[in-house]
XYZ file of C-alpha atoms in Angstrom:
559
model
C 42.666 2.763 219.208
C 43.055 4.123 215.670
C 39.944 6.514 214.459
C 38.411 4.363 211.353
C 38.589 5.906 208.270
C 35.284 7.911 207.865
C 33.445 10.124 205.447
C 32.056 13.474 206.203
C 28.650 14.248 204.172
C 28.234 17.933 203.526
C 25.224 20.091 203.502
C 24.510 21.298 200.023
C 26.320 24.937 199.909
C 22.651 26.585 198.871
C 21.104 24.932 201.782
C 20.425 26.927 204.822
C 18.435 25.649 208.007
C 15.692 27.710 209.070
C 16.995 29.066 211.991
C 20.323 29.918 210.551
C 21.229 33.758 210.423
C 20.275 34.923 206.686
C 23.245 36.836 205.360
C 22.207 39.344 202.390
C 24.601 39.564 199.719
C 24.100 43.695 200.185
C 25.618 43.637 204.352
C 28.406 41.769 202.882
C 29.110 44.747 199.888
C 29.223 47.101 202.615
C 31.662 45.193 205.333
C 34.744 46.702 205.324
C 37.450 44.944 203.559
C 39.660 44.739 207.016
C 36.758 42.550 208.415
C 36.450 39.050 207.306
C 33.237 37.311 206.361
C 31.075 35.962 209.326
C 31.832 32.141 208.937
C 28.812 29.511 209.621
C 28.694 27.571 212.116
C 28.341 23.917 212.172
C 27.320 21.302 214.138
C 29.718 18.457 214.409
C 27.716 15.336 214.848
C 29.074 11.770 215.285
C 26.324 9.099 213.408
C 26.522 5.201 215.056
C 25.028 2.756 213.756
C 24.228 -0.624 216.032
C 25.827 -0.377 219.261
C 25.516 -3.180 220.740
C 26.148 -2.363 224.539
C 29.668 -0.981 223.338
C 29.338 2.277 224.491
C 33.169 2.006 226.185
C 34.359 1.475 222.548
C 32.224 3.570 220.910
C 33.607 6.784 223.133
C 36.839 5.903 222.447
C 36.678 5.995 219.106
C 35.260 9.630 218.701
C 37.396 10.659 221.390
C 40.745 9.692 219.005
C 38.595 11.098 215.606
C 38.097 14.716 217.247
C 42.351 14.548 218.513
C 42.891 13.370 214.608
C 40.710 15.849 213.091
C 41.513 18.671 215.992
C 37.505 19.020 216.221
C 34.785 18.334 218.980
C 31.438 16.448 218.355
C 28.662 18.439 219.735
C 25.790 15.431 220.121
C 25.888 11.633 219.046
C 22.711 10.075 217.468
C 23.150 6.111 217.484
C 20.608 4.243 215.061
C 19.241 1.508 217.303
C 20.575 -2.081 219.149
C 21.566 0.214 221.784
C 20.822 -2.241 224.981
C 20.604 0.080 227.569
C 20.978 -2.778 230.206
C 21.096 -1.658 234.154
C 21.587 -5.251 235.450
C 20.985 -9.041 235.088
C 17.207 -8.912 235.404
C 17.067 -6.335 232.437
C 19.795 -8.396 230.684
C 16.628 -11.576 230.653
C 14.303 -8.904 228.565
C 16.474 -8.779 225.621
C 15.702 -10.904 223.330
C 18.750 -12.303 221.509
C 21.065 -15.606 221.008
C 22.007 -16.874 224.322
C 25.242 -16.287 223.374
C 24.961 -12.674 222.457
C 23.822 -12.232 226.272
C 26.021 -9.827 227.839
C 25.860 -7.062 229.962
C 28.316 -4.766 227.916
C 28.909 -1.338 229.467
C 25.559 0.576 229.951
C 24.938 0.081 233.465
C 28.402 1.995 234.531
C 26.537 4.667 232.891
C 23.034 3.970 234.996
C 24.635 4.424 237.966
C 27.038 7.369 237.974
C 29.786 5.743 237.738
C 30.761 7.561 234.091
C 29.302 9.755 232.618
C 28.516 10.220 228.463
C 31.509 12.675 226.917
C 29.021 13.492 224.523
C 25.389 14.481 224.382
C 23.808 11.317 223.274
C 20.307 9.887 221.723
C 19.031 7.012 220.366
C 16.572 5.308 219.346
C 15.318 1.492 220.163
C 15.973 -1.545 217.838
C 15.338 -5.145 217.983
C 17.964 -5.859 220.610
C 16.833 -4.068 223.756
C 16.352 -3.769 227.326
C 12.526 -3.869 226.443
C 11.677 -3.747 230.671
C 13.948 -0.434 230.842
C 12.574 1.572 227.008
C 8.762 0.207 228.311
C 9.197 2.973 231.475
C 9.432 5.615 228.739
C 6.869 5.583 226.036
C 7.441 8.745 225.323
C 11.452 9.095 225.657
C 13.370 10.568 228.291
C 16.770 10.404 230.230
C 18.264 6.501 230.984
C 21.145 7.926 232.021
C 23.124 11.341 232.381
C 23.442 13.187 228.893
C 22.227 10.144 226.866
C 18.669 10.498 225.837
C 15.957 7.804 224.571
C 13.112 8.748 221.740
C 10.891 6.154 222.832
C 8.450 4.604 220.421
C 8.482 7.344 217.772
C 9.066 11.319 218.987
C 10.372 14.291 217.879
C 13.069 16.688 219.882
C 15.467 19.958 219.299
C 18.801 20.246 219.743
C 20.922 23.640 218.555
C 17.557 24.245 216.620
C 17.522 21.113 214.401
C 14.555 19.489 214.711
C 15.366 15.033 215.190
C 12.699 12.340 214.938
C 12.846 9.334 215.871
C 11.117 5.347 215.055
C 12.346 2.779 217.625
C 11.765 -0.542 216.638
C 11.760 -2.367 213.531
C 8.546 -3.535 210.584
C 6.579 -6.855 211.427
C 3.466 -6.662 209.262
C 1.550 -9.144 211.619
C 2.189 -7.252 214.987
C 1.540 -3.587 212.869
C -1.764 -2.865 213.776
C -1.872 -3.998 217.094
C -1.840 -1.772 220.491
C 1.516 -1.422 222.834
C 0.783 -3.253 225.157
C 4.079 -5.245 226.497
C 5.741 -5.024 229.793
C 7.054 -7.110 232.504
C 6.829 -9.841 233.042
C 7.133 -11.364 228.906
C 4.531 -13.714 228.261
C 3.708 -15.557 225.177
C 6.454 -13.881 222.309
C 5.947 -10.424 224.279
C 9.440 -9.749 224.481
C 9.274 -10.181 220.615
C 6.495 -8.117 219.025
C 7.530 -5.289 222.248
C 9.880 -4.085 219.683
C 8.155 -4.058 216.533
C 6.851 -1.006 214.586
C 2.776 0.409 215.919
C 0.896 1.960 213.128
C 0.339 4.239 215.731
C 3.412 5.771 216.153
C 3.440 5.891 212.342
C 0.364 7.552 211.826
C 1.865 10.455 214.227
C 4.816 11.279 212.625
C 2.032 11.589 209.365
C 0.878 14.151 211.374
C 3.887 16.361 210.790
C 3.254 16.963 207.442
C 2.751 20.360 205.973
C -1.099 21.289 204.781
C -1.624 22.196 201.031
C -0.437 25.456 200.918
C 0.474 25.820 204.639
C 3.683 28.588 204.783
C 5.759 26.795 207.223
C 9.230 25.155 206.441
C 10.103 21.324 206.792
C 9.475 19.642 210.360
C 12.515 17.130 210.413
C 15.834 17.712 209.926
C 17.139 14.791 211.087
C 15.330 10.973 211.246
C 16.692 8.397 212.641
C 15.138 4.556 212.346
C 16.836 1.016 212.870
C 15.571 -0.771 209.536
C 15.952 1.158 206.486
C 13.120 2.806 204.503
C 11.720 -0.017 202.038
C 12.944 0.446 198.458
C 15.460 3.367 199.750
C 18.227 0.506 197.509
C 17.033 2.589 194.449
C 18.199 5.432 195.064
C 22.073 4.139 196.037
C 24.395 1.540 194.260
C 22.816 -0.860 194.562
C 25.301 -3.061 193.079
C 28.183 -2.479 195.227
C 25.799 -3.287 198.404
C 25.146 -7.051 196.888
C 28.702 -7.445 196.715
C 28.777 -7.079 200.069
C 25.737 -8.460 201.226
C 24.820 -11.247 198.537
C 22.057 -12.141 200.970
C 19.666 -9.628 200.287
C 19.240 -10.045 196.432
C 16.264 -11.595 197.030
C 14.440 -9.390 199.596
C 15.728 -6.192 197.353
C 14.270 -8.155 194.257
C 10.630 -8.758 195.964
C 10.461 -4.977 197.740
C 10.563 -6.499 201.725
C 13.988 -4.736 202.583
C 12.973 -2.323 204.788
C 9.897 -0.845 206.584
C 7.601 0.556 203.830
C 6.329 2.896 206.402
C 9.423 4.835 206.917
C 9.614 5.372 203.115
C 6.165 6.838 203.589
C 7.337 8.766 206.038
C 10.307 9.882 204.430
C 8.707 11.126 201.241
C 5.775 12.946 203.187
C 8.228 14.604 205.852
C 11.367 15.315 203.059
C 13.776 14.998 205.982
C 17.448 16.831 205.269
C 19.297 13.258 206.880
C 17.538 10.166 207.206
C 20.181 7.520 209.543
C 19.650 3.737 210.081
C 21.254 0.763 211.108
C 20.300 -2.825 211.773
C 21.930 -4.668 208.504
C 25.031 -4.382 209.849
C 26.892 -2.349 206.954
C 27.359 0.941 205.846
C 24.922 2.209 202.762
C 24.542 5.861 201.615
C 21.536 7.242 199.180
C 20.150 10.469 197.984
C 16.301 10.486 197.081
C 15.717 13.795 195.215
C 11.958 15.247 196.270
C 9.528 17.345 193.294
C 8.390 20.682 194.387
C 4.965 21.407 195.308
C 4.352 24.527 195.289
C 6.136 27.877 194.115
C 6.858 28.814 197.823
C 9.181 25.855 198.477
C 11.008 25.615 202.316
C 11.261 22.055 201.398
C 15.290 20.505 201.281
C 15.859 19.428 197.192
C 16.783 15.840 198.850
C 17.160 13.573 201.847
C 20.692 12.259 202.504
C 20.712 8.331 203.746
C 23.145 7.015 205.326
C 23.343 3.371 206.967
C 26.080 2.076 209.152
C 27.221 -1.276 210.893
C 28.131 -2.511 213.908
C 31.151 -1.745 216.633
C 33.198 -4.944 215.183
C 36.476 -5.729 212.949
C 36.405 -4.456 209.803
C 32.587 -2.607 210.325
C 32.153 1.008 209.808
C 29.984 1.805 212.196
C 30.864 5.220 213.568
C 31.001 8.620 211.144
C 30.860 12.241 210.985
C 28.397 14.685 209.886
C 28.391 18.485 209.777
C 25.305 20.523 209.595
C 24.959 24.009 209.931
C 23.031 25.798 212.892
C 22.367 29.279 213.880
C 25.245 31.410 215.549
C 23.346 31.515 218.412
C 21.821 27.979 219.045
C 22.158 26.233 222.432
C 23.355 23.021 222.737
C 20.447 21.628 224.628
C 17.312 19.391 224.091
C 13.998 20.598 223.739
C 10.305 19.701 223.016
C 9.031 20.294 219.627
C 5.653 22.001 219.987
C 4.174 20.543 217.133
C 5.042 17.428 218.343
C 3.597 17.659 221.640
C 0.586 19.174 219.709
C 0.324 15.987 217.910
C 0.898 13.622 221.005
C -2.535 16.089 222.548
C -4.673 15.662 219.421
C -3.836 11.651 219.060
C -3.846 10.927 222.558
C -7.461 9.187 222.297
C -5.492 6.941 219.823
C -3.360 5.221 221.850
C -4.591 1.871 223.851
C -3.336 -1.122 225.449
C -4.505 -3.730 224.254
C -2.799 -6.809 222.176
C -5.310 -6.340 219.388
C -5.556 -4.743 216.463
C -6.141 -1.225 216.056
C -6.618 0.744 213.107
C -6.240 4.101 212.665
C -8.833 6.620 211.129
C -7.983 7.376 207.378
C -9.647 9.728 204.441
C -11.788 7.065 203.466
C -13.839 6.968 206.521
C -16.311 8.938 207.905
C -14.480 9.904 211.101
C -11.851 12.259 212.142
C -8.509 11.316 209.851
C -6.354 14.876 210.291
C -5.033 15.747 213.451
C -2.390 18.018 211.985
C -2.134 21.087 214.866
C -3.132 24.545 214.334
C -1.559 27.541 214.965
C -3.556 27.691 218.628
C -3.046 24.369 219.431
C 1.093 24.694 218.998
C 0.486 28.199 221.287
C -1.082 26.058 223.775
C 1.508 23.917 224.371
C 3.716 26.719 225.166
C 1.347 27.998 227.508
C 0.947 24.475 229.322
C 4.855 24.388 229.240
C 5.279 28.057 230.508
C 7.274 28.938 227.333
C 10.126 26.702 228.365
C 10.490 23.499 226.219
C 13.591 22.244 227.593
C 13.737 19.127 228.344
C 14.670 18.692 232.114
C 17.182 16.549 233.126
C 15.050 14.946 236.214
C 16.782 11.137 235.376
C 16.673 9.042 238.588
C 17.474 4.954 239.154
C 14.182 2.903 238.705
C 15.738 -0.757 239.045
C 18.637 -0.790 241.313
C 22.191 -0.575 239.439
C 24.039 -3.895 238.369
C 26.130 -5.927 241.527
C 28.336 -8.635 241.341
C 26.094 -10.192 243.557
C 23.272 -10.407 240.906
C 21.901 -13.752 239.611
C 20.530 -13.834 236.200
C 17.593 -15.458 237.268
C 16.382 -12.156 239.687
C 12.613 -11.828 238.286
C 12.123 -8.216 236.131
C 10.370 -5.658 237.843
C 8.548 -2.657 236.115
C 8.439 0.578 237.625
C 6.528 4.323 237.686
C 9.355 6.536 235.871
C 8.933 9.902 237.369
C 10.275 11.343 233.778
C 6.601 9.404 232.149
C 4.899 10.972 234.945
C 6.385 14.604 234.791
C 6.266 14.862 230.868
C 1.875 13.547 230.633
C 0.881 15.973 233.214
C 2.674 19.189 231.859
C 1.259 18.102 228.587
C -2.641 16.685 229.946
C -1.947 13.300 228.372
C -2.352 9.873 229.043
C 0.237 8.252 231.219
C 1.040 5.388 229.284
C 3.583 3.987 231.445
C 1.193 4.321 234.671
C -1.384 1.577 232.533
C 1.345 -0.187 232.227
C 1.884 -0.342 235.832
C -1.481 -0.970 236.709
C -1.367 -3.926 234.229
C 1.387 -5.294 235.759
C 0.401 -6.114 239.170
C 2.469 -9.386 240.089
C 5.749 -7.494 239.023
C 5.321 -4.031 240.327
C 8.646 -2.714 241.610
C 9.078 0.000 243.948
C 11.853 2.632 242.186
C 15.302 2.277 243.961
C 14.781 6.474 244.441
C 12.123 6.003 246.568
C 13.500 3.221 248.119
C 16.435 5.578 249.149
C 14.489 7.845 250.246
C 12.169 6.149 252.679
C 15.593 4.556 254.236
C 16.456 8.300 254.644
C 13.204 8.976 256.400
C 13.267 5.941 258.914
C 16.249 7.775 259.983
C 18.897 6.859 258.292
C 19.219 3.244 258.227
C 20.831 1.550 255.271
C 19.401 -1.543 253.878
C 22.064 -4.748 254.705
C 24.967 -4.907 252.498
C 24.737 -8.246 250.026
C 27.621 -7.182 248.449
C 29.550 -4.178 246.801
C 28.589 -2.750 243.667
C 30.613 -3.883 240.788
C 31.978 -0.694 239.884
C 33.067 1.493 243.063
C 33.469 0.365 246.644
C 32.448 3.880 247.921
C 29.426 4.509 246.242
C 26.413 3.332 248.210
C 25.485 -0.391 247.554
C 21.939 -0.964 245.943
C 19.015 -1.817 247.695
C 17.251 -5.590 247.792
C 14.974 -5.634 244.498
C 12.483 -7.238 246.565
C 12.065 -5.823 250.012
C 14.234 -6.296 253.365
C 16.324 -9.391 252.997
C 14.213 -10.967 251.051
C 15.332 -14.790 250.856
C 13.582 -18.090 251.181
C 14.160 -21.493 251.998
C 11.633 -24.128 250.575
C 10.730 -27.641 251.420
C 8.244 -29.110 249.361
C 5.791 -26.516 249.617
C 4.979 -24.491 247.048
C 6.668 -20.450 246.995
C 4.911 -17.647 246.761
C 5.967 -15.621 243.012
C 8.361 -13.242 243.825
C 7.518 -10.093 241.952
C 4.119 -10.484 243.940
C 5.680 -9.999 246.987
C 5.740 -6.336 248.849
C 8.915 -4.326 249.321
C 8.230 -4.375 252.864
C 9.738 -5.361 255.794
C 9.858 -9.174 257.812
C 6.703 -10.549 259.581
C 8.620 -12.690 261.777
C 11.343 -14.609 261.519
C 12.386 -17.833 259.978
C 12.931 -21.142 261.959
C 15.502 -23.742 261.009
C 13.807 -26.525 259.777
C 14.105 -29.953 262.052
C 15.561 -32.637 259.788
C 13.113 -34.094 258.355
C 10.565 -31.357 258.600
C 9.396 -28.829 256.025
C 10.705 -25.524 255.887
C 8.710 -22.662 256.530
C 8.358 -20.503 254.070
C 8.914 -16.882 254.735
C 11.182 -14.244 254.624
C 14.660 -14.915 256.744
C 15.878 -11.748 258.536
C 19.587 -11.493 258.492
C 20.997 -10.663 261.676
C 24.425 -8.424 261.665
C 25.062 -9.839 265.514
C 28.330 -11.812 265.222
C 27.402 -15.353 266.763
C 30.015 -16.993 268.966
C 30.468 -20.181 266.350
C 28.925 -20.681 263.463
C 26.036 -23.662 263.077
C 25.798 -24.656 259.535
C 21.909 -25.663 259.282
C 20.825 -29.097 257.821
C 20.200 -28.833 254.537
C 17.022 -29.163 252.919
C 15.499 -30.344 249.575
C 15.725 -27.182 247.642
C 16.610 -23.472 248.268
C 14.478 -21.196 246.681
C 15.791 -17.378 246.376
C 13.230 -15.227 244.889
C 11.362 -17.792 242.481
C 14.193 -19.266 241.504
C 14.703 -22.990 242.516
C 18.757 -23.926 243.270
C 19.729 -27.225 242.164
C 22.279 -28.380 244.100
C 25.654 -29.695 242.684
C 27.301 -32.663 243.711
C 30.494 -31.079 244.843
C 28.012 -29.113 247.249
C 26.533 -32.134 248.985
C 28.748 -34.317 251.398
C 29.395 -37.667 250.551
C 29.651 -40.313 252.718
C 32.951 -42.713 252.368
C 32.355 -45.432 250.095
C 33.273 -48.940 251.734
């Protein structure tokens, strides 16, 4: 596949991160003249912008840029739509155009069966596996080297400092709670991806106080909509050309999230990145100086892209300079874990509105950290903020033998866990357990595990996983065998059922008689012949009734 032609946005040459090695003019006087000048080192980072499940393409592409441009990307940030789908029943939370439905290439990923070239992050749009993101409010691992934000967070990596917004600006679901989960009720899977004041009113948190000798907090942000009015500050003109369809919304100032354009002039970052228009759209928005001791970059560079498709740019490369020394590794910001400690009070679940305190009330509006509060965190970390990579299968990995009506289960991600306790926060994801009681899964881990324990046996093979006939198949979603044959009575909801083994066993119904409804163990004794059973009214796997085709059910000869 030929590399599409990109453009490569340079630092400006008088800016110098924070952490980069400060090289006085005098050292270089006095290097000898045999010795050449120390040359800085740069990042090389690949910018995506919608990806759309096309993570196979996506690869491919920056594998043929780096053998075109005889270079190596170091970490690729992708801007939203990412649909980080392990199987059918996540493939139901997405909200989208039936026809858009498709599994794409994520759930190789999930299971092990590749693995990301490249150290990847993103952030979540308004085309997602909501079930999957929901597990990690507060980011972590879905899958080896690729790396979610959650709803708004801030991480290292090689020293620069990336935030993140998932989601995308609905001014009627803005002030409400999180509160969305398995299973989608009522335009849930809708408003699960929309902007929380909440996570805004964090990120505000960054900010620098009056006079405060600190640099910048963000190098890098990354949202899916664009900062409302950020179409001053580019041409304008040669984006209607393109796009004749948002005149109008440029014209009345509802392009965009006008949040993020808070956000962005308040936190100055060096980059700002976005997607979700589906075209490529650069800016510069040039910040004032404050104050005399200024640590602040002179401007933010914005850069939109489009979608993996014909004639899109949606894939380009950036180089920013990093310390000689940086790792190439995520970390926890301090200050943002400082924040998460000092807001945590903030956060509720609850489909109602919730406002958040502000300098005109009378109660506590700054929760910027201190000094102490950011050395806390280290000590509750034990001076190691990197991030562990502890990913393990929640849902069980995609088979060919999935139906896309299997019922959504949510699960306890051991990441959620691991991460609130180390920092003495809520456990958002654990309320959302509790809340979901009729579609609590067990994790496939665990399930693993406890198979393991019972000495070894393997739950019955339904069929092979989709991707490699050696790797070991995934477990029943629901418990042992679970499968259920229904007369007229009515079944009882699936994701209500334990992951447990069989009561007793099933009986053929007589013809003419009800079936009885409970769990059917499958035996693995070959029979000596094979008795079809008669069939009944309906077949009911899971909740999901089977209508029966015609070609299924026997005619008799016509006379």
């Amino acid at each position: 596949m030929s590399a599409p032609t990109t453009r490569i946005p340079q630092a400006p040459a008088t800016r110098i991160p924070q952490n980069a090695p400060t090289t006085a003019t005098t050292e270089a006087d006095e290097t000898p003249l045999t010795k050449k000048p120390k040359q800085q080192r740069f990042l090389n980072v690949a910018v995506a912008g919608c990806s759309h499940g096309e993570m196979d393409r996506i690869y491919s592409t920056l594998k043929s840029m780096e053998q075109s441009r005889r270079m190596k990307f170091d970490l690729l940030i992708c801007c939203g739509d990412y649909q980080s789908i392990r199987n059918l029943a996540d493939l139901q939370t997405m909200h989208v155009n039936p026809k858009y439905k498709q599994l794409g290439t994520f759930h190789q990923y999930y299971s092990g069966q590749k693995i990301a070239p490249i150290f990847t992050i993103f952030i979540g749009g308004n085309h997602e596996s909501s079930s999957f993101l929901a597990e990690l409010p507060n980011g972590g691992w879905v899958a080896q080297n690729i790396f979610y934000m959650g709803y708004s967070n801030v991480v290292k990596f090689a020293g620069l400092t990336i935030g993140g917004l998932s989601g995308i600006y609905k001014p009627n679901d803005f002030h409400r709670g999180h509160f969305e989960r398995p299973p989608y009720e009522r335009g849930a899977e809708i408003s699960a991806y929309h902007v929380r004041s909440t996570d805004i009113f964090r990120l505000k948190q960054l900010a620098r106080r009056e006079g405060e000798n600190r640099p910048n907090c963000l190098d890098i942000m990354i949202t899916h909509d664009w900062p409302n009015g950020i179409t001053d500050y580019g041409d304008t003109q040669a984006l209607l050309r393109y796009k004749q369809d948002f005149r109008e919304d440029i014209q009345n100032r509802c392009l965009g999230n006008p949040e993020a354009m808070e956000i962005l002039r308040l936190l100055k970052p060096r980059y700002w990145f976005s997607a979700h228009l589906h075209c490529r759209y650069e800016a510069h928005v040039y910040h004032e100086h404050q104050d005399d001791i200024n640590f602040l970059p002179e401007e933010t560079k914005f850069l939109a892209l489009g979608k993996p498709a014909p004639r899109q740019r949606f894939v380009e490369a950036v180089q920013i300079p990093i310390a000689d020394d940086a790792e190439l590794k995520f970390e926890y910001d301090p200050l943002w874990c400082a924040v998460l400690r000092n807001t945590d009070h903030l956060l509720q679940l609850t489909p109602r509105n919730v406002y958040m305190p502000s300098s005109s009330g009378t109660e506590e509006w700054d929760f910027r950290p201190t000094q102490e509060q950011i050395e806390m965190v280290h000590q509750l970390f034990k001076n190691n903020l990197t991030i562990p990579k502890n990913f393990q299968l929640t849902a069980p990995p995609h088979r060919f033998t999935d139906t896309p009506y299997d019922p959504c289960l949510y699960y306890r991600n051991p990441q959620s866990t691991e991460f609130c306790e180390k920092l003495q926060i809520t456990n958002f994801n654990e309320l959302l357990y509790q809340k979901t009681k009729e579609c609590q899964g067990i994790p496939y881990f665990q399930r693993q595990k406890n198979n393991a324990a019972a000495g070894g046996a393997e739950e019955i093979d339904l069929g092979d996983l989709d991707y490699d006939d050696n790797d070991e198949a995934a477990g029943d979603e629901f418990g042992d065998n679970f499968f259920v044959l229904d007369g007229d009575d009515e079944v009882e909801h699936a994701c209500g059922c334990e992951e447990g083994g069989v009561e007793e066993e099933a009986k053929v119904p007589a013809e003419g008689e009800k079936a009885d409804v409970t769990n059917v163990e499958i035996s693995t004794v070959e029979e000596e012949a094979y008795v079809p059973p008669p069939l009944s009214n309906r077949v009911t796997v899971a909740d999901r009734i089977l209508k029966r085709r015609r070609v299924d059910i026997p005619e008799e000869d016509e006379e």
